[in-house]
Coordinates of C-alpha atoms in Angstrom, one line a residue:
G1007 CA -58.5 27.1 41.3
S1008 CA -58.9 23.5 40.4
C1009 CA -55.9 21.1 40.2
S1010 CA -55.4 17.9 38.4
G1011 CA -55.3 14.7 40.3
V1012 CA -52.0 13.8 38.7
I1013 CA -49.1 14.4 41.1
P1014 CA -45.6 14.2 39.7
S1015 CA -43.2 16.8 41.1
S1016 CA -39.7 17.5 40.2
P1017 CA -37.0 19.2 42.1
A1018 CA -36.5 22.8 40.9
A1019 CA -33.1 24.4 41.1
S1020 CA -34.0 24.9 44.8
G1021 CA -36.8 23.4 46.9
L1022 CA -39.6 21.7 45.0
A1023 CA -41.8 22.6 42.0
E1024 CA -45.2 21.0 41.9
M1025 CA -45.8 20.1 38.2
G1026 CA -49.3 18.7 39.0
A1027 CA -51.7 19.3 41.9
H1028 CA -50.7 22.4 43.9
W1029 CA -53.2 23.1 46.6
I1030 CA -55.5 21.2 48.9
H1031 CA -58.7 22.9 47.8
G1032 CA -61.0 23.4 50.8
P1033 CA -58.8 21.9 53.6
S1034 CA -61.6 21.1 56.0
P1035 CA -63.0 17.9 57.6
G1036 CA -65.1 17.1 54.5
N1037 CA -61.9 16.8 52.3
P1038 CA -60.3 13.3 52.4
V1039 CA -56.9 14.6 51.1
F1040 CA -56.8 17.1 54.0
C1041 CA -57.8 14.4 56.5
L1042 CA -55.1 12.0 55.3
A1043 CA -52.5 14.8 55.2
T1044 CA -53.4 15.7 58.7
R1045 CA -53.3 12.2 60.0
Y1046 CA -49.9 11.7 58.4
G1047 CA -48.6 15.0 59.8
L1048 CA -47.7 16.4 56.4
L1049 CA -49.1 19.9 56.8
G1050 CA -47.8 23.0 58.5
P1051 CA -49.4 24.6 61.6
E1052 CA -51.3 27.2 59.5
A1053 CA -53.5 24.6 57.7
A1054 CA -54.5 23.0 61.0
R1055 CA -56.0 26.2 62.5
E1056 CA -59.7 25.9 63.1
E1057 CA -60.6 29.3 61.6
N1058 CA -58.7 28.5 58.4
Q1059 CA -60.8 25.3 58.0
R1060 CA -64.0 27.3 58.4
A1061 CA -63.1 30.1 56.0
E1062 CA -65.4 30.3 53.0
A1063 CA -62.9 31.2 50.2
G1064 CA -65.3 30.1 47.5
G1065 CA -62.5 27.9 46.0
H1066 CA -60.0 30.8 45.4
P1067 CA -57.0 31.5 47.6
S1068 CA -57.3 35.2 48.3
L1069 CA -53.7 36.1 48.5
P1070 CA -52.2 39.6 49.0
C1071 CA -52.0 40.8 45.4
I1072 CA -50.5 43.3 43.0
T1073 CA -52.0 43.7 39.6
Y1074 CA -49.8 45.0 36.7
G1075 CA -51.2 46.5 33.6
S1076 CA -49.6 46.1 30.2
S1077 CA -48.8 49.8 30.2
G1078 CA -46.1 49.0 32.7
R1079 CA -47.7 50.1 36.0
A1080 CA -49.5 48.7 39.0
L1081 CA -53.2 49.1 38.6
S1082 CA -55.4 50.8 41.2
P1083 CA -56.3 48.2 43.8
Q1084 CA -59.7 49.7 44.1
A1085 CA -60.4 49.4 40.3
V1086 CA -59.2 45.8 40.5
R1087 CA -61.4 45.0 43.5
E1088 CA -64.4 46.5 41.8
A1089 CA -64.0 44.4 38.7
H1090 CA -63.3 41.2 40.7
D1091 CA -66.3 41.8 43.0
L1092 CA -68.6 42.2 39.9
F1093 CA -67.1 39.1 38.3
D1094 CA -67.6 37.0 41.5
T1095 CA -71.2 38.2 41.6
L1096 CA -71.7 37.2 38.0
L1097 CA -70.1 33.8 38.5
A1098 CA -72.2 33.1 41.6
S1099 CA -75.3 33.9 39.7
A1100 CA -74.1 31.6 36.9
R1101 CA -74.1 28.8 39.5
D1102 CA -77.8 29.4 40.2
F1103 CA -79.1 27.9 37.0
R1104 CA -78.5 24.4 38.2
G1105 CA -81.6 22.4 37.2
A1106 CA -83.0 25.3 35.3
E1107 CA -85.5 24.3 32.5
K1108 CA -84.3 27.1 30.2
P1109 CA -81.0 28.6 31.1
P1110 CA -80.4 32.0 29.6
A1111 CA -77.4 30.9 27.6
P1112 CA -75.7 27.6 26.7
S1113 CA -72.4 28.4 28.3
V1114 CA -70.9 30.2 31.3
G1115 CA -69.0 32.5 28.9
Q1116 CA -72.0 33.6 26.9
Y1117 CA -74.0 34.3 30.1
V1118 CA -71.2 36.3 31.7
R1119 CA -70.6 38.3 28.6
A1120 CA -74.3 39.1 28.2
E1121 CA -74.4 40.3 31.9
I1122 CA -71.3 42.4 31.4
T1123 CA -72.8 44.0 28.2
R1124 CA -75.9 45.0 30.2
R1125 CA -73.7 46.7 32.7
V1126 CA -71.3 48.4 30.3
P1127 CA -72.9 51.9 30.6
A1128 CA -72.4 51.9 34.4
L1129 CA -68.9 50.4 34.4
G1130 CA -66.2 52.5 35.9
G1131 CA -68.8 55.1 37.0
G1132 CA -69.6 55.8 33.4
K1133 CA -66.2 57.3 32.7
E1134 CA -64.7 56.1 29.4
D1135 CA -61.1 55.3 30.7
A1136 CA -62.3 53.7 33.9
R1137 CA -64.9 51.7 31.9
R1138 CA -62.2 50.4 29.5
L1139 CA -60.0 49.4 32.5
Q1140 CA -62.9 47.5 34.1
L1141 CA -63.5 45.6 30.9
A1142 CA -59.8 44.7 30.7
I1143 CA -59.8 43.4 34.3
L1144 CA -62.9 41.4 33.6
A1145 CA -61.2 39.9 30.5
A1146 CA -58.4 38.8 32.9
C1147 CA -61.0 37.4 35.3
L1148 CA -62.3 35.2 32.5
K1149 CA -58.8 33.9 31.8
L1150 CA -58.4 33.0 35.5
E1151 CA -61.7 31.1 35.3
C1152 CA -60.3 29.2 32.3
C1153 CA -57.4 28.1 34.4
I1154 CA -59.7 27.0 37.2
S1155 CA -62.1 25.1 34.9
G1156 CA -59.2 23.7 32.8
T1157 CA -60.7 25.0 29.6
H1158 CA -59.7 27.1 26.5
S1159 CA -62.7 29.3 26.9
M1160 CA -65.6 29.7 29.3
D1161 CA -67.8 29.5 26.1
L1162 CA -67.1 25.8 26.2
V1163 CA -68.3 25.3 29.8
A1164 CA -72.0 24.4 30.1
L1165 CA -74.1 26.9 32.1
E1166 CA -76.8 24.7 33.5
P1167 CA -74.6 22.1 35.3
F1168 CA -71.9 24.7 36.3
G1169 CA -73.4 25.0 39.8
E1170 CA -73.1 21.3 40.5
Y1171 CA -69.4 21.6 41.3
I1172 CA -68.9 22.0 45.1
S1173 CA -66.2 24.1 46.7
L1174 CA -65.3 22.9 50.2
P1175 CA -64.7 25.5 52.9
G1176 CA -61.2 26.2 54.1
L1177 CA -58.3 28.4 52.9
D1178 CA -56.4 26.5 50.2
C1179 CA -53.1 25.3 51.5
T1180 CA -50.0 23.5 50.1
F1181 CA -47.9 20.6 51.4
P1182 CA -44.6 21.9 52.9
G1183 CA -42.8 18.8 51.6
G1184 CA -44.6 18.7 48.3
Y1185 CA -47.9 17.0 47.2
S1186 CA -46.1 13.8 46.5
T1187 CA -45.4 13.3 50.2
L1188 CA -49.0 12.1 50.4
P1189 CA -49.0 9.2 47.8
E1190 CA -45.5 8.3 49.1
R1191 CA -46.9 7.9 52.6
M1192 CA -49.8 5.9 51.3
L1193 CA -47.5 3.7 49.3
S1194 CA -45.2 3.0 52.3
T1195 CA -48.0 1.0 53.9
L1196 CA -48.4 -1.4 51.0
P1197 CA -46.4 -4.7 50.6
E1198 CA -43.2 -4.4 48.5
G1199 CA -43.9 -5.0 44.8
T1200 CA -47.6 -4.2 44.9
V1201 CA -47.3 -1.2 42.7
L1202 CA -45.6 -1.5 39.3
L1203 CA -44.4 1.8 37.8
N1204 CA -43.3 2.5 34.2
K1205 CA -45.5 -0.4 33.0
A1206 CA -47.7 1.1 30.3
V1207 CA -50.9 -0.8 29.4
R1208 CA -51.6 -1.4 25.7
T1209 CA -55.1 -3.0 25.9
I1210 CA -57.7 -4.1 28.4
Q1211 CA -59.6 -7.1 27.1
W1212 CA -62.9 -7.8 28.9
Q1213 CA -65.9 -10.1 28.6
G1214 CA -63.4 -12.8 27.7
S1215 CA -62.5 -16.2 29.1
F1216 CA -58.8 -16.2 29.9
R1217 CA -56.8 -18.9 31.6
E1218 CA -53.4 -18.9 33.2
E1219 CA -51.0 -21.2 31.4
G1220 CA -51.2 -24.7 32.8
D1221 CA -54.2 -23.9 35.0
N1222 CA -57.5 -25.0 33.5
A1223 CA -59.4 -24.9 36.7
R1224 CA -60.4 -21.2 36.6
D1225 CA -60.9 -18.6 33.9
Y1226 CA -60.9 -14.8 34.1
P1227 CA -63.1 -12.3 32.3
V1228 CA -60.3 -9.6 32.0
R1229 CA -56.9 -9.7 30.5
V1230 CA -54.6 -6.6 30.8
E1231 CA -51.8 -6.5 28.2
C1232 CA -48.8 -4.2 28.7
E1233 CA -46.7 -2.5 26.1
D1234 CA -43.8 -4.8 27.1
G1235 CA -45.8 -7.9 26.4
D1236 CA -46.6 -8.9 30.0
T1237 CA -50.1 -9.8 30.7
F1238 CA -52.3 -9.9 33.9
L1239 CA -55.5 -11.8 34.2
A1240 CA -58.2 -10.5 36.5
D1241 CA -61.8 -10.6 37.6
H1242 CA -61.9 -6.8 38.1
V1243 CA -59.9 -3.9 36.8
I1244 CA -60.2 -0.3 38.1
V1245 CA -59.4 2.1 35.3
T1246 CA -58.2 5.6 36.5
V1247 CA -56.6 6.9 33.3
P1248 CA -57.3 10.6 32.6
L1249 CA -60.3 11.5 30.4
G1250 CA -57.8 13.1 27.9
F1251 CA -56.3 9.7 27.3
L1252 CA -59.7 8.0 27.1
K1253 CA -60.8 10.6 24.5
E1254 CA -57.9 9.8 22.3
R1255 CA -57.5 6.1 22.8
H1256 CA -60.7 4.4 24.2
Q1257 CA -61.5 2.8 20.8
D1258 CA -58.3 0.7 20.8
F1259 CA -57.6 0.6 24.5
F1260 CA -60.7 -1.6 25.3
Q1261 CA -61.5 -4.8 23.5
P1262 CA -64.4 -5.1 22.9
P1263 CA -64.9 -1.3 22.6
L1264 CA -66.9 0.4 25.3
P1265 CA -70.7 0.6 24.9
E1266 CA -71.9 3.6 22.9
R1267 CA -73.4 5.3 26.0
K1268 CA -70.0 5.3 27.7
A1269 CA -68.2 6.4 24.5
E1270 CA -70.6 9.3 24.1
A1271 CA -70.0 10.5 27.7
I1272 CA -66.2 10.4 27.0
R1273 CA -66.7 12.4 23.8
H1274 CA -69.1 15.0 25.3
L1275 CA -67.4 15.8 28.6
G1276 CA -64.7 18.5 28.4
F1277 CA -61.0 18.0 29.1
G1278 CA -58.6 20.9 28.7
T1279 CA -55.1 22.1 29.6
N1280 CA -53.8 24.2 32.5
N1281 CA -50.0 24.5 32.7
K1282 CA -47.5 26.0 35.1
I1283 CA -44.5 28.0 34.3
F1284 CA -41.9 28.4 37.1
L1285 CA -39.4 31.2 37.0
E1286 CA -36.6 31.3 39.5
F1287 CA -34.9 34.7 40.2
E1288 CA -31.6 35.5 41.9
Q1289 CA -33.4 38.4 43.7
P1290 CA -37.1 39.1 43.9
F1291 CA -38.4 42.2 42.0
W1292 CA -41.6 42.0 44.1
E1293 CA -42.3 43.0 47.8
P1294 CA -41.9 40.3 50.5
Q1295 CA -45.7 40.5 51.3
Q1296 CA -46.8 40.1 47.7
Q1297 CA -48.0 36.5 47.1
L1298 CA -49.8 37.0 43.8
I1299 CA -48.9 39.0 40.8
E1300 CA -51.8 39.5 38.4
V1301 CA -51.7 40.5 34.8
V1302 CA -54.1 42.7 32.8
W1303 CA -53.8 43.6 29.1
E1304 CA -55.3 47.0 29.2
N1305 CA -56.6 47.0 25.6
E1306 CA -58.6 43.8 26.0
S1307 CA -62.3 43.4 26.5
P1308 CA -64.4 40.2 27.2
L1309 CA -66.8 41.6 24.5
E1310 CA -64.3 41.3 21.7
K1311 CA -63.3 38.2 19.8
P1312 CA -59.9 36.9 21.1
S1313 CA -57.1 36.7 18.6
T1314 CA -56.4 33.3 17.1
D1315 CA -52.8 34.2 16.3
L1316 CA -51.1 32.0 19.0
K1317 CA -47.6 32.7 17.8
A1318 CA -48.0 36.4 18.4
N1319 CA -50.3 36.4 21.4
W1320 CA -50.0 33.1 23.4
F1321 CA -48.5 34.8 26.4
K1322 CA -51.5 37.1 26.9
K1323 CA -53.5 34.1 28.2
L1324 CA -51.1 34.0 31.2
I1325 CA -53.2 35.0 34.3
G1326 CA -50.2 36.0 36.4
F1327 CA -48.0 34.4 39.0
V1328 CA -48.2 32.9 42.5
V1329 CA -45.1 33.6 44.6
L1330 CA -43.9 30.2 46.0
Q1331 CA -43.8 30.3 49.8
P1332 CA -41.6 30.3 51.8
P1333 CA -38.6 31.7 49.9
E1334 CA -36.3 30.0 52.4
Q1335 CA -37.4 26.7 51.0
H1336 CA -38.0 27.5 47.3
G1337 CA -35.8 30.4 46.6
H1338 CA -37.4 33.4 44.7
V1339 CA -39.8 31.5 42.5
L1340 CA -42.9 32.6 40.6
C1341 CA -45.4 30.1 39.3
G1342 CA -47.4 31.3 36.3
F1343 CA -50.6 29.7 35.2
I1344 CA -51.9 29.5 31.6
A1345 CA -54.8 27.5 30.1
G1346 CA -56.2 26.5 26.8
K1347 CA -54.9 26.5 23.3
E1348 CA -52.3 29.1 24.2
S1349 CA -51.1 26.8 26.9
E1350 CA -50.8 23.9 24.5
Y1351 CA -48.9 26.1 22.1
M1352 CA -46.5 27.1 24.8
E1353 CA -45.7 23.4 25.2
T1354 CA -44.3 23.3 21.7
L1355 CA -41.8 26.1 22.2
S1356 CA -38.3 25.6 23.4
D1357 CA -37.3 26.4 27.0
A1358 CA -35.3 29.4 25.7
E1359 CA -38.3 30.8 23.9
V1360 CA -40.6 30.5 26.9
L1361 CA -37.9 32.0 29.2
S1362 CA -37.3 35.0 26.9
T1363 CA -41.0 35.6 26.3
M1364 CA -41.7 35.5 30.1
T1365 CA -38.8 38.0 30.7
H1366 CA -40.3 40.3 28.0
V1367 CA -43.7 40.0 29.6
L1368 CA -42.4 40.9 33.1
R1369 CA -40.4 43.8 31.8
T1370 CA -43.5 45.1 30.0
L1371 CA -45.7 44.8 33.0
T1372 CA -43.3 46.3 35.6
G1373 CA -42.2 49.0 33.2
N1374 CA -38.6 48.0 34.0
P1375 CA -36.6 47.2 30.8
L1376 CA -33.6 46.2 33.0
L1377 CA -35.5 43.5 35.0
P1378 CA -33.0 40.6 35.2
T1379 CA -33.7 37.4 33.3
P1380 CA -34.8 34.6 35.5
R1381 CA -31.9 32.2 36.3
S1382 CA -34.0 29.1 35.5
M1383 CA -37.4 28.1 34.0
L1384 CA -39.4 25.0 34.5
R1385 CA -42.9 24.2 33.1
S1386 CA -45.5 21.5 32.9
Q1387 CA -46.5 20.1 29.6
W1388 CA -49.7 18.3 30.4
H1389 CA -51.1 18.2 26.8
S1390 CA -48.0 16.7 25.3
T1391 CA -47.9 14.0 27.9
P1392 CA -49.2 10.9 26.1
Y1393 CA -51.1 9.4 29.1
T1394 CA -52.8 12.6 30.2
R1395 CA -53.3 14.8 27.1
G1396 CA -54.4 17.7 29.2
S1397 CA -55.0 18.5 32.8
Y1398 CA -58.5 17.8 34.1
S1399 CA -62.2 17.7 33.1
Y1400 CA -65.1 20.2 33.0
V1401 CA -68.7 19.8 32.0
A1402 CA -68.7 21.1 28.4
V1403 CA -71.6 22.5 26.4
G1404 CA -73.5 19.5 25.1
S1405 CA -72.8 17.4 28.2
S1406 CA -74.2 17.3 31.7
G1407 CA -73.4 15.9 35.1
D1408 CA -75.2 12.8 34.0
D1409 CA -72.3 12.1 31.7
I1410 CA -70.0 12.1 34.7
D1411 CA -72.2 9.4 36.3
I1412 CA -72.3 7.4 33.0
L1413 CA -68.5 7.6 32.8
A1414 CA -68.4 6.2 36.4
Q1415 CA -70.7 3.3 35.7
P1416 CA -69.0 -0.1 35.9
L1417 CA -69.2 -2.6 33.0
P1418 CA -70.8 -4.9 32.0
E1419 CA -74.0 -2.8 32.1
D1420 CA -76.3 -5.7 32.9
P1421 CA -76.5 -5.9 36.7
K1422 CA -77.5 -9.6 36.4
D1423 CA -74.3 -10.5 34.5
P1424 CA -72.7 -13.6 36.1
R1425 CA -69.3 -11.8 36.0
P1426 CA -70.1 -8.4 37.4
L1427 CA -67.7 -5.4 37.8
Q1428 CA -65.2 -6.4 35.2
L1429 CA -64.3 -2.8 34.4
L1430 CA -64.6 -0.1 37.1
F1431 CA -63.9 3.6 36.5
A1432 CA -62.4 6.1 38.8
G1433 CA -60.5 9.4 38.6
E1434 CA -61.4 13.0 38.9
A1435 CA -63.6 13.0 35.8
T1436 CA -65.9 10.4 37.4
H1437 CA -66.9 12.5 40.4
R1438 CA -70.0 14.6 39.8
T1439 CA -69.4 17.3 42.4
F1440 CA -65.6 17.3 42.9
Y1441 CA -64.4 16.8 39.3
S1442 CA -61.0 18.4 38.5
T1443 CA -59.7 18.0 42.0
T1444 CA -57.4 15.5 43.8
H1445 CA -59.9 15.0 46.5
G1446 CA -62.5 14.0 43.8
A1447 CA -60.0 11.5 42.4
L1448 CA -59.3 10.0 45.8
L1449 CA -63.0 9.7 46.7
S1450 CA -63.7 8.1 43.3
G1451 CA -61.1 5.5 44.0
W1452 CA -62.5 4.7 47.4
R1453 CA -66.0 4.5 45.8
E1454 CA -64.9 1.8 43.4
A1455 CA -62.9 -0.1 46.1
E1456 CA -66.1 -0.1 48.2
R1457 CA -68.1 -1.4 45.2
L1458 CA -65.8 -4.4 45.1
N1459 CA -65.9 -4.8 48.9
Q1460 CA -69.7 -4.9 48.7
L1461 CA -69.5 -7.7 46.1

């Protein structure tokens, strides 16, 4: 699944809970995050193994898995595999419309639904119960895909550009010491005081003519004003704020406002929410070898309109839980993933409400009404965070990969401007093939630094 390029982590009751980026996606030589992590010696021995780097996981960690149905039982692994294989096939075919003149549907969701509809008679070998179960598992697959794409619904994700996203080879891996060990290591090589934290920017003024007090020899085109009143003058500014922040604030954040083409790209590209819910248990209720617990609501179908009653149904958007490894480091911790409007609704609830709902869900799924309450709960709240307003970008219906490139274009637009590259743009939403990932964010930063080097 994709992960945001934002990397705060906070110590859970034991070990470490990644609130932001979780995996290195495609840990192989083509991935700069993997290369840096290797160079700094931040990864365990597993990740370094040659065969793990060559594995084609198609962007999904294929973990040993148990799937619970809402009737309180583990579902047949064979039924689950069958549905997943079909879904993977449909998703792969959805990627083949890249550059198509007339794609068969505007969105990935509509395309996949039409394909499922065509196959309904044959699903589950034509037996009614088996067919219904296949549809329920396919509905769960679509929710998982929402988490990966960081969207509320796959109906919002454009079909034609969907195949532009590139999954690197390699089995997704995590940082034993937490993702933040990477930026910490990168920071340690910079001179003291280079990076100012907790210094929010109010506006970026550009195309101006600004002077330092008492220095009339030289003027600067850019002035960055902070919320605390401090200002910085510059020839160049690289802006890496999340697309969610730009969507909400670009009109007042830049003075003069961004040109219409850029503003339009910001409006049209998608930016959604994917959150994590960590649950820590005294004792595991799962088997030691289980690393993934999937959730299927057995009365659901991808062919029916989803409920809009968030209060009653938000938790049904939860795709399941990853078991944090190893338990010696983390304790017995499950990390749930939930995307979209339901995820944003979850952010508005109290810790106690989320905890009791999660306990209720797990009791329902396992069929064990005595399942102990988790001893602690921790969750991300990416949509309520004022400087992110969500998790990461996707190419929405009504936008295309060209919008990503337009977002990445430096300003002023005129290449012959005497004061070039005043505003440069980086961040995951500016990388056409690796958007939504930390390696995309890193590469985009290197790209803009190189632009300034070339100047």
